[in-house]
Every structure is written in structure tokens, then in C-alpha cells.
Amino acid sequence: MASMGVPDVLTRARTVAPPGWSRWLVPPAALSIHLAIGQAYAWSVFKPPLESSLGLSGTQSALPFQLAIVMLGLSAAFGGTLVERNGPRWAMCVSALCFASGFLISALGAATRQYWLIVLGYGLVGGIGLGIGYISPVSTLIKWFPDRPGLATGIAIMGFGGGALIASPWSTELLSSFGADSSGIGQTFLVMGLVYAVFMTVGVLLVRVPADDWRPPGWKPSAAAARPLVTTAQVSARNALRTPQFWCLWVVLCMNVTAGIGILEKAAPMITDFFADTSTPVTATAAAGFVGLLSLGNMLGRITWSSTSDLVGRKNIYRLYLGAGALLYLLIALVGDDSKPLFIIAAAVILSFYGGGFATVPAYLKDLFGTYEVGAIHGRLLTAWSTAGVLGPLIVNAIADHEKSAGRTGPDLYSTSFVIMMVLLVIGFVANELVRPVHPRHHDGPSAETKATVGPESEGAVR
Amino acid sequence: MTASNPAPAEATESTAGNGRLPLMIVAWLWVGAPFAYGVYELGLKLKQLFTG
């Protein structure tokens, strides 16, 4: 039966996989959403043409992206419980509708030169698609891959990084075909909206949830729970917010993302400024290559480190992200502009930790709180991302501007920022050390062991 | 699925996906092809770091 307001075909009950369905069909379904919504990181391609055709300032042209990121955090936080209740197909469908509609509304806005429509379409409507889409496959993947949750979420969340790699050159080509005036931008938005609608629909049709009693071959929840911090108990999203573990992880994610986004957001001017006083300054072309290298580090970190966490444990991998990340920042600050290769390698590794932090956190949440409402808990945790998205660029830009106005050049523009990033990572490291198993008084919902032998009626009663 | 299910259903890697190989190939190509395009374009950009 359909839940209230949800078409029957989209309900969780209609999405249960038939016997013999391969779990390896689920990552492509997740990727078709994440590769699409990852376009958000390529918004900068539209900034110059929007500014010149509509007479906007840099701040104004950034508005749709900023609103989209705010909406991402809000819709993930507030929509997480709905996503859990209605299932991944409903969530992916909502995401596809919002994300594609956002482009179509923006196309109308560009064609009629009504900028507010672009802000409303891409930022508000599209942003809801980002948030719901980001969390939509997470708990489903964890349920299909309870033996390798880090690998599964790593694949999907790597897709979010990969989305910009596709969208950036693709939208550049579309703009050069249609023209960079308002009409050409409108046509580009229109084509992108239609293509993303089709691309994401395949994910909507392909996604399946495992039957309640499905398990991977030879895997037993009790065996997984033998590892430290991994529980077979279940904690609801509401209760999770009352645990210190949730807030420790919030700090961990916020610090890790702040440290990475500070470099990512300012990568090209940073490397150019950093080596400006040396005998081999960095050209604009090479700086673009540096941005590409950071994207590669970010993307590879998501799959590599998250998969590694299945072997070494979530707490240990965050020790690496935060501890080694802090040391790398220290190294860059100490060496300064003496070694270009060292700067480039250290920055790429820091960005791999940044990506790894995003991809590993759903599995960390699953270890601590179980699979019961892990998608909703993940959604609430993403408010740490929104906070870091403001903090990281703010710190780096404000300090660089201040140092520049004081007449400083080269590494001096950034060394204070690097020390601050190091301190933030140490704070994150301490927060990670404070993570302990969740107290049984917060447990609710059926345990994983019990869930394997009871049906959805019993589960519904608990909910 | 009801509460009367006596034991968990265990899939095996050999039976999982039986008869769905074409779907599996199409699904992975669907996401793999645009991803490969993105990685190729990234490769071109990376080259600039060492030659630019």
C-alpha cells in the first residue's frame, strides 16, 4: 500500500529486490544520482558568462551556488527521516525532479533575463535535489553491503566528486556551442536539465532495497560487531542527536572539511601566490593543473580511504585523516616555498583525506548507531559540512587579504591559515578519540540480529 | 515478507545476479562512460601542471 502522498510505484515495499538480484546493481543506481548532483561543484563555469551577460557582480553570480549548498544541508537534515520512511526510489525521484526542474527554471530565467529565477531554480529547488539526492542511496548501500559499508558508500560519494569532473568540461563545451550570452546560457541550462533528468531516472528505476532477511553470503552481524565500536543495536535519528558520539563526529567532520575546503576553494591563487617570489613561479595554466590534481586526490581519497576503513576500522582511519593531515599542514608551513613538489604532494594528500572524511562518515555512523535510521542521522550530520563550507574559505580568504594589505607576499600570505588548519585538525583528532560505543539507554528499534528474523510489521510497530 | 520467515535469506555471489549480466553491463556503462569522459578531461588538465 502506498504511504500517504507517495505513489505506490515509489514506495519502499515496491522496491524490494527479487531473489537473485545482484547487490552490484545498486552502486550504479547510486552513482547515477551522485554523478549528476556533483555538478554543483562546477557552478563556477557559469559565473563569468552570467556576470558579463546579466551585468552581475562576483558576489551576485555566486548566489545560486551558495543557496544550493545551504539548501543541501537543510534538506539533508530535515528530509532525512522522510527519506528513511519512504525509501530510496522515492528520494531519488524527488532529487531528480528537483535537480532537473532547477535547471529548467534557470533556463527560463536566463532566456528572459530574470536572474531571480536562476537563484530560485538552481539555488532553492535544485538545492533540495542536492540534499535529498546526496543522502538517498546511503542507507540502502549500507544495507546491501553490511560487510563492506566503507567501500559501498565510498563508490557513491566518489561519484559526487566525479560529477564536477564531468559537468565542468561538458558545460564549457555547451556554452561555447550555444554562446555565452543569456540565450546561450538558457539553452545550456535547458539541455543540462533534460539530460540530467534522463540520467537520474535510470537510477530511480534501478535502485532496489534488500529484503529484510537478506544477508551477504557467510556474513553474520555478530561477527562484524566483534570489532570495537561496531554495534548490532539500533539507534533512531532522534536519539542519535542526544548522544555525545553524534556531536563528536559532527566536530570531526566539520574540522576535517574546514581544513580541506580552505585549500580547495583557493587552490589556483594559493599556489600562484605561494611560489611568486621563487625563481620558478607557477603559471596560470599550471595552477589549473594543480586544481585538477586536487580534484583527483579528493576523488581517489573517497574510494581508497573509505574502503581501507573496512579493514582498519573507522576510528583508526580518522586518526590518519586528522593526525597526518595536521602534520602535512605543519610540513607545508615549515618548508614554505623551498619545495614545490612537497607542497603539491602534501596538498593532494590533504585533499584525499578531505574526500575520505566525507565517504567514511556514513559507515562510521552505521558502526555506532546501526542501520535503522542511518540515512537520517547522516543527513543531520551534514550540517557540519554547511558550517565548514563557510568557515574554511572565510579563514583562508580573510587571513590572506589581511596579510596582503600588510604588504606580505609568498608563503607568508597563508602560513597563519595553515597553522589554524593544523589546530582545527588537532581538535578533530581529540573529538575522534572521545568516540566511545553508544550507551544502551539510547538504543531503540530492532537489533540487526532480531531484524533478520522478524518481518516489517514488527519493525513498523517499533517505529 | 512476514514474521513467519524462519531463517535469513543468504545470497551467494554465484547465484546473485544470475541472468542479469546484460543489465549489469548496461548499468555500469551508463555511469562509467560519462565518468571516463570526466577523468579523461582531468588528465588533460593535469598535464598542464607539468608542462604549463
XYZ file of C-alpha atoms in Angstrom:
515
model
C 0.000 0.000 0.000
C 1.214 3.466 -0.776
C 2.227 5.704 2.112
C 0.327 8.958 2.391
C 1.078 11.065 -0.679
C 3.639 8.646 -2.126
C 2.765 6.941 -5.436
C 2.691 3.186 -4.999
C 5.452 2.568 -7.539
C 7.875 4.679 -5.485
C 7.227 3.073 -2.102
C 9.809 1.027 -0.264
C 7.576 -2.064 -0.486
C 7.601 -1.912 -4.304
C 11.382 -1.544 -4.330
C 12.276 -4.781 -2.525
C 14.738 -6.760 -4.648
C 13.549 -10.056 -6.101
C 15.562 -13.183 -5.189
C 18.854 -13.331 -7.069
C 19.134 -9.550 -7.544
C 22.804 -8.627 -7.507
C 23.862 -6.027 -4.986
C 26.388 -4.779 -7.556
C 23.460 -3.214 -9.428
C 22.913 -0.808 -6.544
C 26.152 1.254 -6.815
C 25.386 2.281 -10.440
C 21.920 3.387 -9.284
C 23.550 5.491 -6.561
C 26.170 6.802 -8.979
C 23.553 7.975 -11.458
C 22.330 10.337 -8.753
C 25.677 11.390 -7.295
C 27.414 11.896 -10.656
C 24.558 14.241 -11.599
C 24.268 16.301 -8.413
C 28.069 16.577 -8.165
C 27.617 19.165 -10.928
C 27.208 21.681 -8.095
C 30.999 21.913 -7.697
C 31.236 23.056 -11.347
C 28.979 26.093 -10.894
C 31.995 28.398 -11.327
C 31.878 27.676 -15.094
C 28.664 29.746 -15.281
C 29.936 32.696 -13.253
C 31.846 34.678 -15.919
C 29.147 34.369 -18.650
C 26.385 35.259 -16.163
C 28.360 38.263 -14.948
C 29.010 39.594 -18.446
C 25.565 38.872 -19.932
C 23.413 39.971 -16.991
C 25.747 42.603 -15.535
C 26.222 40.819 -12.208
C 28.979 41.160 -9.624
C 31.056 38.183 -8.486
C 29.117 38.043 -5.237
C 25.781 38.037 -7.081
C 26.803 35.317 -9.513
C 27.826 33.092 -6.569
C 24.327 33.343 -5.027
C 22.707 30.338 -6.779
C 25.586 28.074 -5.678
C 25.610 29.368 -2.114
C 21.856 28.961 -1.758
C 22.108 25.464 -3.256
C 24.703 24.442 -0.644
C 22.594 25.892 2.185
C 19.560 24.023 0.836
C 21.691 20.869 0.560
C 22.438 20.983 4.277
C 18.881 21.906 5.275
C 17.092 19.359 3.078
C 19.506 16.588 4.103
C 18.993 17.466 7.771
C 15.224 17.883 7.689
C 14.400 15.444 4.868
C 16.472 12.536 6.218
C 13.619 10.969 8.174
C 11.289 11.180 5.142
C 13.963 9.540 3.007
C 14.235 6.697 5.537
C 10.459 6.291 5.711
C 9.658 6.432 2.000
C 12.697 4.609 0.688
C 15.449 5.315 -1.840
C 13.328 5.247 -5.013
C 11.059 7.993 -3.716
C 14.077 10.006 -2.558
C 15.942 9.606 -5.842
C 12.784 10.558 -7.743
C 12.342 13.722 -5.644
C 16.025 14.518 -6.135
C 15.812 14.042 -9.930
C 12.637 16.138 -10.158
C 14.048 18.990 -8.080
C 17.521 18.965 -9.618
C 16.285 18.844 -13.227
C 13.483 21.356 -12.546
C 16.065 23.671 -11.034
C 17.903 23.738 -14.370
C 14.679 24.200 -16.349
C 13.571 27.135 -14.169
C 17.073 28.591 -14.535
C 16.825 28.169 -18.323
C 13.655 30.234 -18.260
C 15.362 32.790 -16.028
C 18.366 33.137 -18.352
C 16.224 33.308 -21.503
C 14.021 36.054 -20.003
C 16.972 37.750 -18.232
C 15.251 37.306 -14.848
C 18.196 36.477 -12.565
C 15.975 35.842 -9.547
C 14.568 32.823 -11.394
C 18.081 31.358 -11.659
C 18.628 31.897 -7.932
C 15.245 30.328 -7.162
C 15.612 27.493 -9.684
C 19.222 26.388 -9.267
C 19.642 27.521 -5.665
C 16.359 26.741 -3.928
C 14.689 23.999 -5.993
C 17.916 22.433 -7.277
C 19.454 22.647 -3.798
C 16.668 20.482 -2.375
C 17.541 17.952 -5.089
C 21.173 18.055 -3.942
C 20.406 17.341 -0.282
C 17.831 14.610 -0.818
C 19.943 13.071 -3.591
C 23.126 13.082 -1.515
C 21.628 11.003 1.289
C 19.186 8.958 -0.824
C 21.366 5.902 -1.558
C 23.434 5.885 1.638
C 21.383 3.678 3.952
C 20.399 1.388 1.049
C 24.046 0.828 0.152
C 24.910 0.139 3.782
C 22.114 -2.444 3.972
C 23.328 -4.167 0.786
C 26.981 -4.072 1.885
C 26.967 -4.572 5.668
C 30.276 -6.423 5.240
C 31.906 -3.556 3.277
C 29.988 -0.356 4.075
C 33.035 1.853 3.567
C 33.575 0.545 0.041
C 29.900 0.935 -0.877
C 29.474 4.499 0.376
C 32.941 5.336 -0.975
C 31.817 4.436 -4.514
C 28.685 6.598 -4.290
C 30.300 9.575 -2.617
C 33.220 9.387 -5.050
C 30.522 9.975 -7.666
C 29.728 13.336 -6.092
C 33.372 14.340 -6.642
C 33.295 12.889 -10.156
C 30.166 14.861 -11.045
C 32.118 18.101 -11.291
C 34.766 16.466 -13.463
C 32.040 15.658 -15.985
C 29.990 18.846 -15.682
C 32.890 21.285 -15.879
C 34.153 20.415 -19.399
C 30.652 19.489 -20.595
C 29.058 22.814 -19.643
C 32.083 24.668 -21.059
C 31.516 22.903 -24.392
C 27.774 23.610 -24.321
C 28.406 27.291 -23.628
C 30.860 27.535 -26.496
C 28.296 25.874 -28.811
C 25.248 27.908 -27.769
C 27.115 31.109 -26.915
C 27.874 32.779 -23.592
C 25.068 35.338 -23.841
C 21.844 34.975 -21.817
C 20.149 32.984 -24.584
C 23.102 30.582 -24.846
C 23.201 30.154 -21.063
C 19.459 29.420 -21.138
C 19.913 26.751 -23.809
C 22.797 25.238 -21.843
C 20.650 25.042 -18.702
C 17.812 23.505 -20.722
C 19.976 20.766 -22.237
C 21.609 20.014 -18.891
C 18.224 19.803 -17.129
C 16.841 17.375 -19.702
C 19.956 15.200 -19.821
C 20.205 15.035 -16.015
C 16.502 14.100 -15.810
C 17.066 11.092 -18.086
C 20.383 10.158 -16.472
C 18.955 10.195 -12.952
C 15.759 8.354 -13.936
C 17.830 5.264 -14.675
C 18.991 5.297 -11.063
C 15.400 5.712 -9.871
C 14.330 2.648 -11.876
C 17.382 0.561 -10.975
C 17.520 1.016 -7.223
C 16.320 -1.857 -5.019
C 16.316 -2.394 -1.268
C 17.288 -5.800 0.103
C 14.598 -7.989 1.656
C 14.570 -7.641 5.436
C 16.102 -11.058 5.891
C 18.741 -10.717 3.168
C 22.387 -11.082 4.113
C 25.609 -11.336 2.105
C 26.966 -14.888 1.872
C 28.631 -16.060 5.050
C 28.192 -12.717 6.825
C 26.816 -12.545 10.343
C 26.058 -9.305 12.214
C 27.600 -10.718 15.382
C 30.919 -11.298 13.582
C 31.028 -7.671 12.439
C 30.115 -6.489 15.918
C 33.198 -8.198 17.319
C 35.158 -5.127 16.190
C 35.475 -2.187 18.563
C 32.709 0.449 18.260
C 30.592 -1.672 15.880
C 27.132 -2.375 17.226
C 24.246 -4.649 16.270
C 21.911 -2.384 18.225
C 19.853 0.319 16.522
C 19.533 3.999 17.412
C 16.896 6.322 15.939
C 17.849 9.670 14.424
C 16.085 11.442 17.287
C 18.056 9.553 19.911
C 21.319 9.856 17.995
C 21.192 13.629 18.412
C 21.186 13.096 22.190
C 24.425 11.128 22.179
C 27.889 12.662 22.618
C 29.067 10.353 19.813
C 26.976 12.235 17.237
C 28.410 15.594 18.291
C 31.965 14.234 18.430
C 31.532 13.058 14.838
C 29.986 16.421 13.940
C 33.166 18.133 15.183
C 35.373 15.558 13.422
C 33.610 16.101 10.081
C 33.467 19.874 10.458
C 37.197 20.165 11.266
C 38.250 17.761 8.511
C 36.122 19.523 5.889
C 37.214 23.003 7.015
C 40.860 22.002 6.656
C 40.321 20.636 3.146
C 37.939 23.231 1.785
C 40.309 26.026 2.790
C 42.827 24.769 0.210
C 40.258 23.589 -2.338
C 38.385 26.861 -2.570
C 41.506 28.939 -3.152
C 43.775 26.405 -4.835
C 44.745 28.268 -8.002
C 45.571 31.680 -6.460
C 47.163 29.922 -3.471
C 49.815 28.023 -5.461
C 50.462 31.083 -7.636
C 50.950 33.375 -4.608
C 52.925 30.758 -2.674
C 55.709 30.478 -5.260
C 55.502 34.042 -6.629
C 58.859 35.056 -5.068
C 60.785 31.995 -6.282
C 62.886 31.545 -9.416
C 60.196 29.230 -10.872
C 56.811 30.924 -10.361
C 53.650 28.974 -11.170
C 51.836 29.943 -14.385
C 48.035 30.213 -14.640
C 47.962 27.052 -16.787
C 49.961 25.067 -14.255
C 47.709 26.395 -11.478
C 44.698 24.963 -13.372
C 46.546 21.639 -13.458
C 47.058 21.895 -9.689
C 43.287 22.321 -9.250
C 42.848 19.174 -11.372
C 45.313 17.266 -9.202
C 43.425 18.275 -6.056
C 40.168 17.043 -7.631
C 41.873 13.730 -8.357
C 43.130 13.484 -4.764
C 39.666 14.344 -3.449
C 38.014 11.719 -5.639
C 40.535 8.912 -5.096
C 40.547 9.563 -1.352
C 36.814 8.896 -1.233
C 37.073 5.369 -2.570
C 40.570 4.416 -1.346
C 40.431 5.576 2.258
C 36.791 4.639 2.755
C 37.452 1.076 1.518
C 40.551 0.892 3.712
C 38.391 1.801 6.715
C 36.557 -1.533 6.268
C 39.882 -3.225 7.082
C 41.467 -0.969 9.696
C 38.352 0.422 11.390
C 36.681 3.806 11.242
C 38.367 5.352 14.283
C 41.832 4.471 13.009
C 41.227 5.898 9.547
C 40.054 9.209 11.047
C 43.221 9.211 13.178
C 45.083 9.139 9.868
C 42.965 11.875 8.224
C 43.244 14.223 11.169
C 46.687 13.345 12.573
C 48.590 13.008 9.300
C 46.623 15.955 7.890
C 47.830 18.158 10.760
C 51.428 17.009 10.224
C 51.215 17.754 6.497
C 49.990 21.285 7.213
C 52.887 21.698 9.642
C 55.295 20.480 6.962
C 53.977 22.961 4.390
C 54.174 25.805 6.893
C 57.784 24.886 7.853
C 59.149 24.231 4.364
C 57.406 27.226 2.778
C 58.326 27.859 -0.862
C 61.554 25.811 -0.681
C 59.982 22.760 -2.321
C 57.249 22.889 -4.934
C 56.853 19.071 -5.249
C 56.429 18.781 -1.478
C 53.711 21.461 -1.471
C 51.862 19.814 -4.362
C 52.036 16.285 -2.922
C 51.071 17.406 0.595
C 48.079 19.392 -0.708
C 46.883 16.435 -2.815
C 47.147 14.070 0.178
C 45.294 16.545 2.425
C 42.525 16.683 -0.192
C 42.420 12.876 -0.306
C 41.801 12.959 3.475
C 39.087 15.573 2.902
C 37.311 13.281 0.418
C 37.927 10.250 2.611
C 36.296 12.020 5.552
C 33.094 12.535 3.582
C 32.969 8.986 2.253
C 33.791 7.202 5.512
C 31.378 9.021 7.784
C 28.216 7.069 6.777
C 29.993 3.814 7.664
C 31.189 5.319 10.981
C 27.555 6.265 11.740
C 26.414 2.763 10.826
C 29.027 1.265 13.189
C 27.861 3.445 16.078
C 24.106 3.734 15.508
C 23.205 0.701 13.353
C 21.361 0.770 10.032
C 17.886 1.619 11.436
C 17.883 5.338 10.520
C 21.463 5.818 9.389
C 20.400 7.892 6.357
C 18.504 10.349 8.536
C 21.401 10.582 11.014
C 23.793 11.179 8.112
C 21.526 13.956 6.842
C 21.661 15.733 10.186
C 25.429 15.346 10.364
C 25.808 17.122 7.032
C 25.070 20.433 8.785
C 28.755 20.137 9.759
C 29.558 20.400 6.050
C 27.482 23.567 5.667
C 29.296 25.087 8.653
C 32.691 24.109 7.283
C 31.741 25.462 3.879
C 31.508 28.892 5.467
C 34.408 28.506 7.960
C 37.163 27.190 5.654
C 37.036 29.822 2.895
C 36.375 32.558 5.458
C 39.556 31.766 7.422
C 41.834 31.420 4.400
C 40.464 34.425 2.483
C 40.307 36.777 5.477
C 43.878 35.988 6.552
C 45.271 36.187 3.006
C 43.556 39.573 2.455
C 44.858 40.849 5.799
C 48.440 39.707 5.115
C 48.308 41.160 1.609
C 47.189 44.540 2.911
C 50.093 44.372 5.404
C 52.452 44.102 2.403
C 53.335 40.434 2.791
C 53.854 38.082 -0.165
C 54.571 34.399 -0.910
C 54.058 31.751 1.793
C 53.542 34.495 4.420
C 50.048 35.044 2.997
C 48.999 31.556 4.044
C 51.245 30.352 6.874
C 48.877 31.621 9.598
C 45.940 29.870 7.878
C 47.926 26.648 7.756
C 48.661 26.837 11.479
C 44.936 27.428 12.167
C 44.021 24.443 9.965
C 46.527 22.339 11.909
C 44.929 23.361 15.214
C 41.443 22.567 13.839
C 42.635 19.120 12.774
C 44.071 18.508 16.243
C 40.662 19.471 17.744
C 39.051 16.975 15.336
C 41.624 14.348 16.374
C 40.716 14.811 20.045
C 36.973 14.613 19.232
C 37.610 11.335 17.382
C 39.491 9.963 20.393
C 36.439 10.735 22.553
C 34.164 8.499 20.450
C 33.025 5.500 22.511
C 30.278 2.913 21.913
C 26.766 4.352 22.292
C 25.218 3.768 25.731
C 22.436 1.113 25.621
C 19.908 3.617 27.017
C 19.903 5.270 23.565
C 19.163 2.012 21.738
C 15.783 1.568 20.118
C 14.399 -0.208 17.046
C 15.142 -3.879 16.411
C 18.726 -5.101 16.620
C 20.312 -6.333 13.410
C 20.160 -9.900 14.740
C 16.453 -9.561 15.523
C 15.706 -7.812 12.233
C 16.966 -10.841 10.357
C 14.194 -12.976 11.785
C 11.254 -10.592 12.036
C 9.193 -9.007 9.320
C 8.434 -5.389 8.501
C 5.228 -5.497 10.552
C 7.265 -5.865 13.715
C 9.660 -3.189 12.536
C 6.777 -0.874 11.802
C 5.484 -1.387 15.305
C 8.788 -0.327 16.745
C 8.880 2.748 14.541
C 7.924 -10.857 3.797
C 6.287 -11.822 7.056
C 7.310 -12.642 10.578
C 6.986 -16.315 9.763
C 10.266 -16.371 7.823
C 12.294 -18.980 9.622
C 15.828 -18.081 8.593
C 17.727 -15.249 6.958
C 17.988 -15.461 3.176
C 21.629 -15.729 2.284
C 22.662 -14.843 -1.229
C 25.721 -16.319 -2.782
C 27.994 -14.435 -5.137
C 27.494 -17.165 -7.754
C 23.699 -17.013 -7.743
C 23.434 -13.271 -7.209
C 22.713 -11.541 -10.471
C 22.037 -14.745 -12.400
C 20.646 -13.827 -15.805
C 21.195 -10.144 -15.170
C 24.626 -9.808 -16.712
C 23.402 -7.613 -19.621
C 21.643 -5.301 -17.143
C 24.804 -5.192 -15.040
C 26.930 -4.238 -18.064
C 24.484 -1.572 -19.237
C 24.127 -0.125 -15.709
C 27.881 0.187 -15.171
C 28.432 1.578 -18.688
C 25.682 4.136 -18.068
C 27.661 5.653 -15.212
C 31.129 4.537 -16.318
C 31.122 6.256 -19.739
C 30.486 9.831 -18.502
C 32.873 9.203 -15.612
C 35.590 8.108 -18.058
C 34.979 11.317 -20.046
C 35.448 13.347 -16.847
C 38.652 11.508 -15.953
C 39.993 11.993 -19.498
C 39.359 15.742 -19.301
C 41.016 15.771 -15.865
C 44.042 14.032 -17.372
C 44.373 16.822 -19.938
C 44.252 19.392 -17.134
C 46.810 17.501 -15.070
C 49.223 17.558 -17.977
C 49.233 21.343 -17.702
C 50.661 21.116 -14.178
C 53.820 19.519 -15.513
C 54.046 21.267 -18.877
C 52.449 24.674 -18.144
